[in-house]
PDB file of C-alpha atoms in Angstrom:
ATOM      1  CA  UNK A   1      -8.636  18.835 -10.740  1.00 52.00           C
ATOM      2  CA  UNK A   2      -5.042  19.969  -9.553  1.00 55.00           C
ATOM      3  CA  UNK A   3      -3.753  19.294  -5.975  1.00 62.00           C
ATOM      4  CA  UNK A   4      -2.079  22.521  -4.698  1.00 59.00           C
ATOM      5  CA  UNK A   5       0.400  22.533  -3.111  1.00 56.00           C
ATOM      6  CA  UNK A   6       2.852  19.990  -4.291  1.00 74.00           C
ATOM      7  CA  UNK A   7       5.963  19.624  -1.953  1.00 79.00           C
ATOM      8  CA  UNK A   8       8.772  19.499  -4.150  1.00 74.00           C
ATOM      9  CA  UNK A   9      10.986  17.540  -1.836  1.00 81.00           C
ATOM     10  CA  UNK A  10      10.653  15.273   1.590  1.00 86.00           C
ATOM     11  CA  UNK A  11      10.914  17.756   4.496  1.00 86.00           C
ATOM     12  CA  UNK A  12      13.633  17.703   6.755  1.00 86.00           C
ATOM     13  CA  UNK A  13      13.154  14.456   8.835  1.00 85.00           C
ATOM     14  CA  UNK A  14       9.574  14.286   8.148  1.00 90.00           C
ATOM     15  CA  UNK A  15       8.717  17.659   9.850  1.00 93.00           C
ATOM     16  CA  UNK A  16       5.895  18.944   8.266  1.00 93.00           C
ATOM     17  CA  UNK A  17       4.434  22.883   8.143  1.00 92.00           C
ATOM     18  CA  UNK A  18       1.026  23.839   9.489  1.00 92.00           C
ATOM     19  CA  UNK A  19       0.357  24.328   6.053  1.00 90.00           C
ATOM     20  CA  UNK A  20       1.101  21.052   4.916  1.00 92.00           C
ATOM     21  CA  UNK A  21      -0.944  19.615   7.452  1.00 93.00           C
ATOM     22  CA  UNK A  22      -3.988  21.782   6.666  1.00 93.00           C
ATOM     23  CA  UNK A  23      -3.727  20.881   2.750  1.00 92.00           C
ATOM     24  CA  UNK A  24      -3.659  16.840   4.271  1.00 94.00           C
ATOM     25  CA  UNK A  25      -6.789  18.100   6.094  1.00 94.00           C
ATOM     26  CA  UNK A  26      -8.231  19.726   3.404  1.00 94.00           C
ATOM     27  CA  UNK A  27      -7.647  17.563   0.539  1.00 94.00           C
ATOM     28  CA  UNK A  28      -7.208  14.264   2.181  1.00 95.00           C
ATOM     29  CA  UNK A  29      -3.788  13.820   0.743  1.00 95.00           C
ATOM     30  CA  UNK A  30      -0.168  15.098   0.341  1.00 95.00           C
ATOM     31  CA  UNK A  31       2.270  14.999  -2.046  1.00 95.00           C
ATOM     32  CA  UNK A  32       5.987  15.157  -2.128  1.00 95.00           C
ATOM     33  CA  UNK A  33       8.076  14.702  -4.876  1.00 93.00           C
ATOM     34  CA  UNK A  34      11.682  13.466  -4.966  1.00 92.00           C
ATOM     35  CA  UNK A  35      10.755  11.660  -1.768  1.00 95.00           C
ATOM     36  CA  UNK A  36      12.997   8.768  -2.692  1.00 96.00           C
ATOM     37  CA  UNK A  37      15.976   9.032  -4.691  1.00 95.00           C
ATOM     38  CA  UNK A  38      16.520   7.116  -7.945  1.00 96.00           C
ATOM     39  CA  UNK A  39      18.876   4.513  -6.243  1.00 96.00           C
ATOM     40  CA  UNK A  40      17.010   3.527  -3.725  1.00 97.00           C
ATOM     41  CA  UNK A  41      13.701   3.059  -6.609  1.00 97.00           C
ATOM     42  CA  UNK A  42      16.246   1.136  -8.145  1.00 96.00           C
ATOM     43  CA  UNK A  43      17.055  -0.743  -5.887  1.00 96.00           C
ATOM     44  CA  UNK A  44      13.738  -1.692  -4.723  1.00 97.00           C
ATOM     45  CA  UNK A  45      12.743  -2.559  -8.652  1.00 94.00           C
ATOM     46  CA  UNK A  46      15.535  -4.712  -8.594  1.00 95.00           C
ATOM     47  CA  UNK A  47      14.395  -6.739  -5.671  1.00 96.00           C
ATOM     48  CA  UNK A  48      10.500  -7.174  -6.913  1.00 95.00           C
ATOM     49  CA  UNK A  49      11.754  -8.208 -10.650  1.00 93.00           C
ATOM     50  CA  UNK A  50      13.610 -10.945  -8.398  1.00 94.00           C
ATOM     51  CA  UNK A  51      10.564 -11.700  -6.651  1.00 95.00           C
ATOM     52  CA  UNK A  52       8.855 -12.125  -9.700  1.00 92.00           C
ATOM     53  CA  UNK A  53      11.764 -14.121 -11.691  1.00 92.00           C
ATOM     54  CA  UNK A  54      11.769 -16.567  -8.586  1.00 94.00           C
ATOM     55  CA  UNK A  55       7.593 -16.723  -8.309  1.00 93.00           C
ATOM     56  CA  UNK A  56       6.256 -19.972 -10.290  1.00 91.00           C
ATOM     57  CA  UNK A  57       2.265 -19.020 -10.723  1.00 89.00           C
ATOM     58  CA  UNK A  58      -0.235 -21.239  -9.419  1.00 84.00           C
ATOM     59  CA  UNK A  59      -3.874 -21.099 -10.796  1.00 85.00           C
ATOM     60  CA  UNK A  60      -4.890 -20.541  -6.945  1.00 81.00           C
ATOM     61  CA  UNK A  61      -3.304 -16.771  -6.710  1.00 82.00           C
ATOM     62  CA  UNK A  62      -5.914 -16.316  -9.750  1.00 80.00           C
ATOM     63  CA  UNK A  63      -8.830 -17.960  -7.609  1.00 77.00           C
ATOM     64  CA  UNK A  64     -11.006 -16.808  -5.092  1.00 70.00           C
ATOM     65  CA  UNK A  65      -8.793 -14.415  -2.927  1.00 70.00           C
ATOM     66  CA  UNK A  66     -10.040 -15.169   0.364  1.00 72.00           C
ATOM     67  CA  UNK A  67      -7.696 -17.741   1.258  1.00 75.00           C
ATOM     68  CA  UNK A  68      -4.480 -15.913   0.460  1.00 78.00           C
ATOM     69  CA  UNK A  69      -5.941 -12.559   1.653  1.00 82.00           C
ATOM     70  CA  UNK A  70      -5.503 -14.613   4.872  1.00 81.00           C
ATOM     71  CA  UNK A  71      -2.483 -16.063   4.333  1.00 83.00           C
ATOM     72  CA  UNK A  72      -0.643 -12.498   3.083  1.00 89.00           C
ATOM     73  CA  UNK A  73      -1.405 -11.250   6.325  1.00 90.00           C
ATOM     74  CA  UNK A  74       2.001 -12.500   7.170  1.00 90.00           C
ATOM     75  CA  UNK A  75       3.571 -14.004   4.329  1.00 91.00           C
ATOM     76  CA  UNK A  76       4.156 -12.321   0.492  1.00 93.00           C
ATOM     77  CA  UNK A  77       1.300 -13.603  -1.346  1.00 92.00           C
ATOM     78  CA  UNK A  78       1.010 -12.269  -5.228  1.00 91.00           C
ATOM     79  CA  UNK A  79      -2.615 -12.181  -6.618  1.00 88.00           C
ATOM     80  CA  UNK A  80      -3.026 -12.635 -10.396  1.00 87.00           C
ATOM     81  CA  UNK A  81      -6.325 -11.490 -12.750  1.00 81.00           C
ATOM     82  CA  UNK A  82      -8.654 -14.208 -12.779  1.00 80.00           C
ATOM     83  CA  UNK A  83      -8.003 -15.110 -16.972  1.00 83.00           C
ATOM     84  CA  UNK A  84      -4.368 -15.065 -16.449  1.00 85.00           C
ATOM     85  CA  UNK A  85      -5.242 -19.360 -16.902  1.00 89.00           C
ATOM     86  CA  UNK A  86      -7.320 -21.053 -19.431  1.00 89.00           C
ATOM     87  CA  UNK A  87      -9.012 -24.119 -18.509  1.00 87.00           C
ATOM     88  CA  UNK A  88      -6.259 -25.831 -19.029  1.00 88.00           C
ATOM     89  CA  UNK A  89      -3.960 -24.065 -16.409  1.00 87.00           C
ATOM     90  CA  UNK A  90      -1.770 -22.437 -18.251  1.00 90.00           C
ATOM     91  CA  UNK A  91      -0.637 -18.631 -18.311  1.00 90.00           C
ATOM     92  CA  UNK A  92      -2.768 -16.680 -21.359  1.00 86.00           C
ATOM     93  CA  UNK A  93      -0.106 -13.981 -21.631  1.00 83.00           C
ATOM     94  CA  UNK A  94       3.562 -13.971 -19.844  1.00 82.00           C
ATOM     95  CA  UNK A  95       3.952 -14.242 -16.112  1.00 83.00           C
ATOM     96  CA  UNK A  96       4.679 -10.133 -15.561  1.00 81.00           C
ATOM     97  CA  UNK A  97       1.375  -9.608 -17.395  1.00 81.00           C
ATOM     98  CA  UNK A  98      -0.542 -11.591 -15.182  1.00 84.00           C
ATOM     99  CA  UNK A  99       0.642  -9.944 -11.889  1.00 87.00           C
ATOM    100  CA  UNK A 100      -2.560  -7.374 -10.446  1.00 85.00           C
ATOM    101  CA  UNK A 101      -0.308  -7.301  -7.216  1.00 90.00           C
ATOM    102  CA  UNK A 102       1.951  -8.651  -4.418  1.00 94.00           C
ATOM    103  CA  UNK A 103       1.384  -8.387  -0.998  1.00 92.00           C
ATOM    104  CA  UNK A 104       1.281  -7.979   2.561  1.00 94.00           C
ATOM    105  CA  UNK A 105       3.835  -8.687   4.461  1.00 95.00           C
ATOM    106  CA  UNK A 106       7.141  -7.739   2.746  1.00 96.00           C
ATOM    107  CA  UNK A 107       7.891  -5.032   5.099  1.00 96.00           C
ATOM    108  CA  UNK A 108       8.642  -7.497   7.887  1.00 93.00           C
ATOM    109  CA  UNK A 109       9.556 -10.480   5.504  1.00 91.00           C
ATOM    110  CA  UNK A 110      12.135  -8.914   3.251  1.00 94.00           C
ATOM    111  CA  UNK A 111      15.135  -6.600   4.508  1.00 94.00           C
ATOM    112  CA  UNK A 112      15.212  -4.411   1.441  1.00 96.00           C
ATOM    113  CA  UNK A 113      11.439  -3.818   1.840  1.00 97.00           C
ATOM    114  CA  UNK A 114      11.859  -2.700   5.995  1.00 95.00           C
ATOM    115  CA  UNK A 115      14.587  -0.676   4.757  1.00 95.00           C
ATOM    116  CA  UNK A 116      12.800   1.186   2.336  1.00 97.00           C
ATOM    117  CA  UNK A 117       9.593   1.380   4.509  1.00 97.00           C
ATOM    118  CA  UNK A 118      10.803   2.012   7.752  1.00 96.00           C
ATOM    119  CA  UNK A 119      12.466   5.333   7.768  1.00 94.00           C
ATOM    120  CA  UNK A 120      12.358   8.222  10.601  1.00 93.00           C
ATOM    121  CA  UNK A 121      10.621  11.133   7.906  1.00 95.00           C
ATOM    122  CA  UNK A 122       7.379   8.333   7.591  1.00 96.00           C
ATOM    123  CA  UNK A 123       7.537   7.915  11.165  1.00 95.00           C
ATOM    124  CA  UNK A 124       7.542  11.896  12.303  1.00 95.00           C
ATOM    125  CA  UNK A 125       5.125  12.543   9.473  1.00 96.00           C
ATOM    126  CA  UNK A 126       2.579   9.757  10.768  1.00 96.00           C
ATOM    127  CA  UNK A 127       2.901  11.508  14.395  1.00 95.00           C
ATOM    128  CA  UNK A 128       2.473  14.742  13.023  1.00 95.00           C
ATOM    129  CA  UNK A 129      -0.984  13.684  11.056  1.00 96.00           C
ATOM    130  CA  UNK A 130      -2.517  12.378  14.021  1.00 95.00           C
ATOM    131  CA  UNK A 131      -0.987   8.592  14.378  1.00 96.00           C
ATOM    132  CA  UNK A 132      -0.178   8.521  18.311  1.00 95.00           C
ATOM    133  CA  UNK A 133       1.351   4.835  17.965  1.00 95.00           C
ATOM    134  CA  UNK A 134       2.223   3.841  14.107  1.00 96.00           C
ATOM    135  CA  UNK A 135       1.867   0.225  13.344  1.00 96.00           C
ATOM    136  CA  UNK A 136       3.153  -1.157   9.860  1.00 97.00           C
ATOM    137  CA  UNK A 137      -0.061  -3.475   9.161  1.00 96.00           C
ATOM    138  CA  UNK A 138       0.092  -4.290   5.455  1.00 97.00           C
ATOM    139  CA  UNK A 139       2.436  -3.616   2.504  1.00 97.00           C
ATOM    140  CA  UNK A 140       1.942  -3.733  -1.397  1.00 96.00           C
ATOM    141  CA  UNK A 141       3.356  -3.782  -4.702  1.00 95.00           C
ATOM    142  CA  UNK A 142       0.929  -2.289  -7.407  1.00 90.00           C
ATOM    143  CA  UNK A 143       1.184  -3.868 -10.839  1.00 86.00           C
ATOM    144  CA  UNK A 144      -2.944  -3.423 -11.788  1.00 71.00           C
ATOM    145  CA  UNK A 145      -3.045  -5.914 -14.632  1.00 64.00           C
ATOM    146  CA  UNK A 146      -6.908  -6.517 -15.972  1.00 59.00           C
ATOM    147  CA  UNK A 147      -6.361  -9.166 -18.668  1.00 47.00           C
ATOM    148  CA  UNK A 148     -10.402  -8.325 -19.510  1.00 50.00           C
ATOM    149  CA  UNK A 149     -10.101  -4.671 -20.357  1.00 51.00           C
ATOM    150  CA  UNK A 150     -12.035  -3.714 -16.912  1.00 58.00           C
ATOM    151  CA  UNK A 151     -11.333  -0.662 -15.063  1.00 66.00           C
ATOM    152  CA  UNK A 152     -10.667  -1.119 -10.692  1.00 72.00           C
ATOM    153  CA  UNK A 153     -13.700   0.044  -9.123  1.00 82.00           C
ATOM    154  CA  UNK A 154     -12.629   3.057  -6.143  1.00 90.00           C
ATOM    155  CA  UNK A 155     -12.034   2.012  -2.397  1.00 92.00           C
ATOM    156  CA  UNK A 156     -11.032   3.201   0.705  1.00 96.00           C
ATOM    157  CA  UNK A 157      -8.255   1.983   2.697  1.00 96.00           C
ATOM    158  CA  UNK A 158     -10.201   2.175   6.230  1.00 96.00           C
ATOM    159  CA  UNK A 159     -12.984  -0.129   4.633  1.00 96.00           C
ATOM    160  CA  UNK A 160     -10.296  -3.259   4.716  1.00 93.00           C
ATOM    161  CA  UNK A 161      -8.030  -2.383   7.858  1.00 95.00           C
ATOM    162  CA  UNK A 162     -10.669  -0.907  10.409  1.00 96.00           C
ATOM    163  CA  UNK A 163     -10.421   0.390  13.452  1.00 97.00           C
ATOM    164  CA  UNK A 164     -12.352   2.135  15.761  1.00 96.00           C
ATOM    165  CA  UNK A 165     -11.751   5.018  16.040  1.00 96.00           C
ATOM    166  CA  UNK A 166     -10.465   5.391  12.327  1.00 95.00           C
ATOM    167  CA  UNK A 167      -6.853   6.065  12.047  1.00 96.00           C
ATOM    168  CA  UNK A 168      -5.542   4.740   9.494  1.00 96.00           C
ATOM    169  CA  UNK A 169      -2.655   6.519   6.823  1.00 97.00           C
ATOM    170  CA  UNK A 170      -0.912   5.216   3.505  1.00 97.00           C
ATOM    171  CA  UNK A 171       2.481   5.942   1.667  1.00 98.00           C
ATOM    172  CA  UNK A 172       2.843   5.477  -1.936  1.00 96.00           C
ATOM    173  CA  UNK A 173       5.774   5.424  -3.567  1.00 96.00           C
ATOM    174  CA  UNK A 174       5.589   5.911  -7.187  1.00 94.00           C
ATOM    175  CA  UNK A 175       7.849   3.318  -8.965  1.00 93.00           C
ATOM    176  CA  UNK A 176       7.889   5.070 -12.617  1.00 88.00           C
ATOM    177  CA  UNK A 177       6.850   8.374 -14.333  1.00 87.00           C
ATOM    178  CA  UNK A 178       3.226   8.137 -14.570  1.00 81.00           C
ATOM    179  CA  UNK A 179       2.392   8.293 -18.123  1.00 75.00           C
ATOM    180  CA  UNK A 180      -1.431   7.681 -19.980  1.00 65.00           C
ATOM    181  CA  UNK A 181      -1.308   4.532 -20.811  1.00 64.00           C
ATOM    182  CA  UNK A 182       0.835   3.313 -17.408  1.00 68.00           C
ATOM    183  CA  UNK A 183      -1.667   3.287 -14.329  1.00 67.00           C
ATOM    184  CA  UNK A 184      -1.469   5.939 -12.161  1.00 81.00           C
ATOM    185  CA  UNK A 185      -2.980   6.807  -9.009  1.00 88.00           C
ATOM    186  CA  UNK A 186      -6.619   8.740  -8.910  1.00 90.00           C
ATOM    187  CA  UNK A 187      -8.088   9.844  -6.222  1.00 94.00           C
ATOM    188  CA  UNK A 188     -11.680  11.925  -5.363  1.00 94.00           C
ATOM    189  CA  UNK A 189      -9.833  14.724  -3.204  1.00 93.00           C
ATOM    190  CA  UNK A 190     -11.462  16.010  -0.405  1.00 94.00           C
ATOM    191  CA  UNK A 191     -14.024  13.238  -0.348  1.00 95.00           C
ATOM    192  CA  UNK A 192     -12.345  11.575   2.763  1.00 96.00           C
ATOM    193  CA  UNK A 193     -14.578  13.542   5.384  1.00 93.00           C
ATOM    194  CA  UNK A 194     -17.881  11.787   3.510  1.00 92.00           C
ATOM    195  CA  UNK A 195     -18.768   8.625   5.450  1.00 94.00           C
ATOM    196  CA  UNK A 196     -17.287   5.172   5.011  1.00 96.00           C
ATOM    197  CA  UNK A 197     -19.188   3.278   2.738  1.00 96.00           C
ATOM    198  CA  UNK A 198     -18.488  -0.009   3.837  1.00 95.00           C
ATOM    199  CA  UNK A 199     -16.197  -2.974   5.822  1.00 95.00           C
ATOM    200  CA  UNK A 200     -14.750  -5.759   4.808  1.00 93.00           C
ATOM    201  CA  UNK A 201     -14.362  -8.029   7.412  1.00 91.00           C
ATOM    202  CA  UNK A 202     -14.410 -12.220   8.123  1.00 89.00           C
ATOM    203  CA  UNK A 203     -17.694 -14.037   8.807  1.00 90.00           C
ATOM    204  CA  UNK A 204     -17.598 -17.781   9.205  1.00 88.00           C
ATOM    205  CA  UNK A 205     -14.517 -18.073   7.587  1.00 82.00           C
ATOM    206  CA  UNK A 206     -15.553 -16.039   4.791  1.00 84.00           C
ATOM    207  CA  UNK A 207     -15.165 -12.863   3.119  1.00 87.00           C
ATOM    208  CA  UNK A 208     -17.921 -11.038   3.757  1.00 91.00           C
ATOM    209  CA  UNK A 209     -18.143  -7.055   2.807  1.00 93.00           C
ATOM    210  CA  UNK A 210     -20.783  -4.799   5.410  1.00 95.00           C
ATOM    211  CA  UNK A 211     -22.957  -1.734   3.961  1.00 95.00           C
ATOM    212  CA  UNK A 212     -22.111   1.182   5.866  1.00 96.00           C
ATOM    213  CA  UNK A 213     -23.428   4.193   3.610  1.00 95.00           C
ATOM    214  CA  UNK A 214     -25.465   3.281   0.438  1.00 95.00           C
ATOM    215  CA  UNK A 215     -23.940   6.510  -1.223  1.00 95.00           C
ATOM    216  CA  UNK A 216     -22.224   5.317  -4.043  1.00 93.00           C
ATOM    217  CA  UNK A 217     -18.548   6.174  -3.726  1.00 93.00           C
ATOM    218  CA  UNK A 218     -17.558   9.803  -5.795  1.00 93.00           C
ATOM    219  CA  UNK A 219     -15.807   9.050  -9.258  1.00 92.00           C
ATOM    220  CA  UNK A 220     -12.207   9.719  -8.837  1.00 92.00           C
ATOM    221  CA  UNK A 221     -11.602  12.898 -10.764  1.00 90.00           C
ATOM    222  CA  UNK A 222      -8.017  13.770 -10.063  1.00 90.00           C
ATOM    223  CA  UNK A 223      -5.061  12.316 -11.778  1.00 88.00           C
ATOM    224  CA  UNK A 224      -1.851  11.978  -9.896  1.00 90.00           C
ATOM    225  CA  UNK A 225       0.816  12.407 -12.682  1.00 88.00           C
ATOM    226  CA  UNK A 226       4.028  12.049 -10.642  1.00 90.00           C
ATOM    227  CA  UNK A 227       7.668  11.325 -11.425  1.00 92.00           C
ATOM    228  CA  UNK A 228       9.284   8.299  -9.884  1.00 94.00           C
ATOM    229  CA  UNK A 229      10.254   8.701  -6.208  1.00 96.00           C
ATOM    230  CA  UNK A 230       7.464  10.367  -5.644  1.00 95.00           C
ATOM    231  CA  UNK A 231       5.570   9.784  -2.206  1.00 96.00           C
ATOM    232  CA  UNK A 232       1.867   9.970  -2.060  1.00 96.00           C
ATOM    233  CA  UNK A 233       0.077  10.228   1.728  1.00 97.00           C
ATOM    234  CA  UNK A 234      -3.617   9.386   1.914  1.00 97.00           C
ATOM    235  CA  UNK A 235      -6.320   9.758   4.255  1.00 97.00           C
ATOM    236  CA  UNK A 236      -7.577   5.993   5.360  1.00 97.00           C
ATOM    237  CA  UNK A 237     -11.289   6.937   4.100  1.00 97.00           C
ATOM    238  CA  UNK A 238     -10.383   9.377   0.976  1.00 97.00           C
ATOM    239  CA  UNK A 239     -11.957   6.660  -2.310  1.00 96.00           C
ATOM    240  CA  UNK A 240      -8.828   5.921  -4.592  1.00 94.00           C
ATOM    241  CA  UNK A 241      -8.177   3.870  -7.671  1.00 88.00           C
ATOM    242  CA  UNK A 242      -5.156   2.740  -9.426  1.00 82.00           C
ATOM    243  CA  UNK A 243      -5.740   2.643 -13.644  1.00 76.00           C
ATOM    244  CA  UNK A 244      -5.487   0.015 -15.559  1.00 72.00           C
ATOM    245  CA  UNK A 245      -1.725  -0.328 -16.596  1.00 69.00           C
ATOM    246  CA  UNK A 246      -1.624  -1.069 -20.232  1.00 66.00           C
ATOM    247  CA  UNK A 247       1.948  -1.073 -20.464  1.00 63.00           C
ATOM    248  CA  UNK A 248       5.288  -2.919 -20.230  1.00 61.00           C
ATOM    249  CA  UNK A 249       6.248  -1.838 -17.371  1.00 62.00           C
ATOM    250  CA  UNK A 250       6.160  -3.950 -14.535  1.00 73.00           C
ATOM    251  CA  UNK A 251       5.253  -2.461 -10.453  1.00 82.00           C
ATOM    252  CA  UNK A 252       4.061   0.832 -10.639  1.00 85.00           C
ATOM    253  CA  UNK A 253       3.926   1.685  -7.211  1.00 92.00           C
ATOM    254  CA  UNK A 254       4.198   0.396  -3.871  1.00 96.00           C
ATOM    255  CA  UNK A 255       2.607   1.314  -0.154  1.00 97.00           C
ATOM    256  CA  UNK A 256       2.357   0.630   2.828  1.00 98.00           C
ATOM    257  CA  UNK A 257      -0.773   1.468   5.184  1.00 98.00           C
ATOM    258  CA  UNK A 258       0.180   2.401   8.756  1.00 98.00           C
ATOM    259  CA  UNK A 259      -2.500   1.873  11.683  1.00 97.00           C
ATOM    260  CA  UNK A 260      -2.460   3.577  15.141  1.00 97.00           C
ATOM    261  CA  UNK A 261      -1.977   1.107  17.528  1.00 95.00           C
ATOM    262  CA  UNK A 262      -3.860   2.841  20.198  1.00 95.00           C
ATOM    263  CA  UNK A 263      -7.124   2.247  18.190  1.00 97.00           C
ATOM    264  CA  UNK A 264      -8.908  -0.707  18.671  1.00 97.00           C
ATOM    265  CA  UNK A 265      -8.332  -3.635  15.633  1.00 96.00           C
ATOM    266  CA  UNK A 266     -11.680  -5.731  15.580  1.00 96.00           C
ATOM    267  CA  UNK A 267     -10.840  -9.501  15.547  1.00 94.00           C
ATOM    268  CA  UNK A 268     -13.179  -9.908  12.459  1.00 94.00           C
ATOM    269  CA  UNK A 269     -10.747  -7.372  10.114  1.00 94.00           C
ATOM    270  CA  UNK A 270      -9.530  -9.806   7.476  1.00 90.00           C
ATOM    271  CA  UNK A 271      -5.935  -9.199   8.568  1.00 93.00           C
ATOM    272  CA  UNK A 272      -4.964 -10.932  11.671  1.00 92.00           C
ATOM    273  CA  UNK A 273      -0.927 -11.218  12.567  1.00 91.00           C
ATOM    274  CA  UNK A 274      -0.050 -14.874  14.407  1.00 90.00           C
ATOM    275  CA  UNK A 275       0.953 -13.931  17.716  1.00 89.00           C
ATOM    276  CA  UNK A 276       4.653 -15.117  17.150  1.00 88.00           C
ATOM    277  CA  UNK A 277       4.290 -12.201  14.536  1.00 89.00           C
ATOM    278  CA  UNK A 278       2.560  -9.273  15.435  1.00 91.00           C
ATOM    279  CA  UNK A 279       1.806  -5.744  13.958  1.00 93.00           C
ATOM    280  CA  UNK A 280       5.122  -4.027  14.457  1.00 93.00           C
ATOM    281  CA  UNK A 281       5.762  -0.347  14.410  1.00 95.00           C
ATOM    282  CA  UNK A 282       8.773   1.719  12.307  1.00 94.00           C
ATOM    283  CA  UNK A 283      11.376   0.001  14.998  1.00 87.00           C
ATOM    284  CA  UNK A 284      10.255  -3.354  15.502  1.00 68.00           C
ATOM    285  CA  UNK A 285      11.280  -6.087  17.509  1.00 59.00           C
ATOM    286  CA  UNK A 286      13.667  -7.355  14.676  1.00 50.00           C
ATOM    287  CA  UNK A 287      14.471 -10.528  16.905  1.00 49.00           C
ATOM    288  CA  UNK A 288      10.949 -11.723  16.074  1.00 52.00           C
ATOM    289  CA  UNK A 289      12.002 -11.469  12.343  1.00 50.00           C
ATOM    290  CA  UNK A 290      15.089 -13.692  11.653  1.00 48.00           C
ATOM    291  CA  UNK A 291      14.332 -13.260   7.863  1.00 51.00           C
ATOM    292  CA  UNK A 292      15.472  -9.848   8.487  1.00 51.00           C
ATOM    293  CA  UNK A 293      19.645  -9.767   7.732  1.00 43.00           C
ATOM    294  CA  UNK A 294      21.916  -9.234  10.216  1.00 41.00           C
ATOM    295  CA  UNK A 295      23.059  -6.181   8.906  1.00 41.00           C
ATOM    296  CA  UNK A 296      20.256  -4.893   9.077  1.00 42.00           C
ATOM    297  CA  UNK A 297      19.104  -5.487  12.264  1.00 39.00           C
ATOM    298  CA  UNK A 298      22.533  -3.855  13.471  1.00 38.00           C
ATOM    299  CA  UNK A 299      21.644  -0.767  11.949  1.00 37.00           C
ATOM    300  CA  UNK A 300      18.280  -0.404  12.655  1.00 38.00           C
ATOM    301  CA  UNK A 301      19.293  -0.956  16.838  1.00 35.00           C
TER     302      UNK A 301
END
């Protein structure tokens, strides 16, 4: 099933139409293409095949994902599939094939991340949808490797980053043409004013995921077949899944899920910011964040 309208560019410093807003409303989702231009996706491939070149995998980031679900919260964690080892520990297929994903904090740890995150159109277009106070609270790089042939199951982004009352958006940046056999974003349009179906949140130190609505979640039908640069906002509840990528290619896509920091953020969500590091919004206190180059900081004052 088509999405209609597709926005063939960013608007004008984010300022969206009452039309675009009622398709977001409607279809729980936007899309622009040519969002980003192919330097700056270039640029940003270039720093995640660094990441990866510099990452030495651990059979723990293919272990139970509790721990480093945690530990992302403020760090760059990257999560492998769970056969990337034998029983041996060693890799069953080369280290970019092992990679389901990298994650959460690079938007605060890395400058080129911020930079490509944190810009004035996300910011006006989060106000515009309904965000009063946008908070940053968790970004990713989408590589959706299954070593075992098996297909992600759907899921809604309010189900892992509540908050009461839900507000919760997410940018996607596609990374390369979508093609079949390269995973590609599908989502069950329209399906984001059914109910939430459940919440992950911590019990005990656990992981522990809360029935909300035994509805099973819709299949999702519609195929986002986008060019590179293309930007993708969702609806916190619409169900989304990202196909298996069976090809060479290496980060399909990244995001980054925005919160509204006038909602309340239960203290049992799985992500919880150290206080010397807390959820910051598109212009954040950058002298919390020495990481962040001076340069940068400069121009972002």
């Amino acid at each position: 099933m088509p999405i209609r309208p597709v926005f063939n560019r960013m608007p004008e410093y984010g300022i969206i139409s009452p039309g675009t807003r009622e398709t977001f409303t409607e279809n729980g989702l936007v899309v622009f293409r040519s969002a980003y231009s192919t330097r700056e996706i270039s640029q940003l491939r270039k720093r995640i095949e660094q990441m990866v070149r510099n990452y030495q995998p651990d059979p723990a980031d293919a272990a139970d994902p509790g721990p480093r679900l945690r530990a992302s919260a403020s760090d760059t964690s990257f999560f492998l599939a769970a056969d990337a080892f034998d029983a041996e520990g060693k890799l069953t297929c080369s280290k970019m094939r092992a990679i389901c994903e990298i994650g959460h904090a690079m938007h605060d740890q890395d400058p080129v991340f911020s930079s490509f995150f944190r810009r004035e159109q996300l910011l006006t277009m989060a106000f515009m949808l309904g965000i009063k106070k946008p908070r940053l609270i968790r970004s990713r790089c989408i590589f959706n490797r299954t070593l075992n042939g098996s297909q992600p199951a759907p899921e809604q982004d309010a189900a892992v980053l509540y908050t009461d009352p839900e507000a919760t958006l997410c940018f996607w940046i596609v990374m390369a043409d979508s093609k079949p056999d390269q995973g590609c974003l599908l989502v069950a349009a329209k399906q984001h004013q059914s109910p939430l179906r459940r919440r992950l949140r911590e019990v005990n130190g656990s992981l522990q995921t809360d029935e909300l609505d035994a509805t099973p979640l819709p299949e999702c039908t519609t195929r986002l077949m986008l060019d590179a640069g293309s930007l993708v906002v969702t609806h916190g509840r619409l169900p989304y899944l990202y196909a298996r990528n069976n090809s060479s290619f290496t980060c399909l896509a990244v995001a980054v899920q925005v919160i509204d920091g006038d909602s309340s953020y239960p203290a049992d969500n799985w992500l919880q910011r150290p206080d010397e590091q807390p959820v910051q919004g598109f212009t954040p206190d950058l002298d919390k964040f020495p990481q962040l180059a001076p340069s940068d900081k400069k121009r972002r004052r």
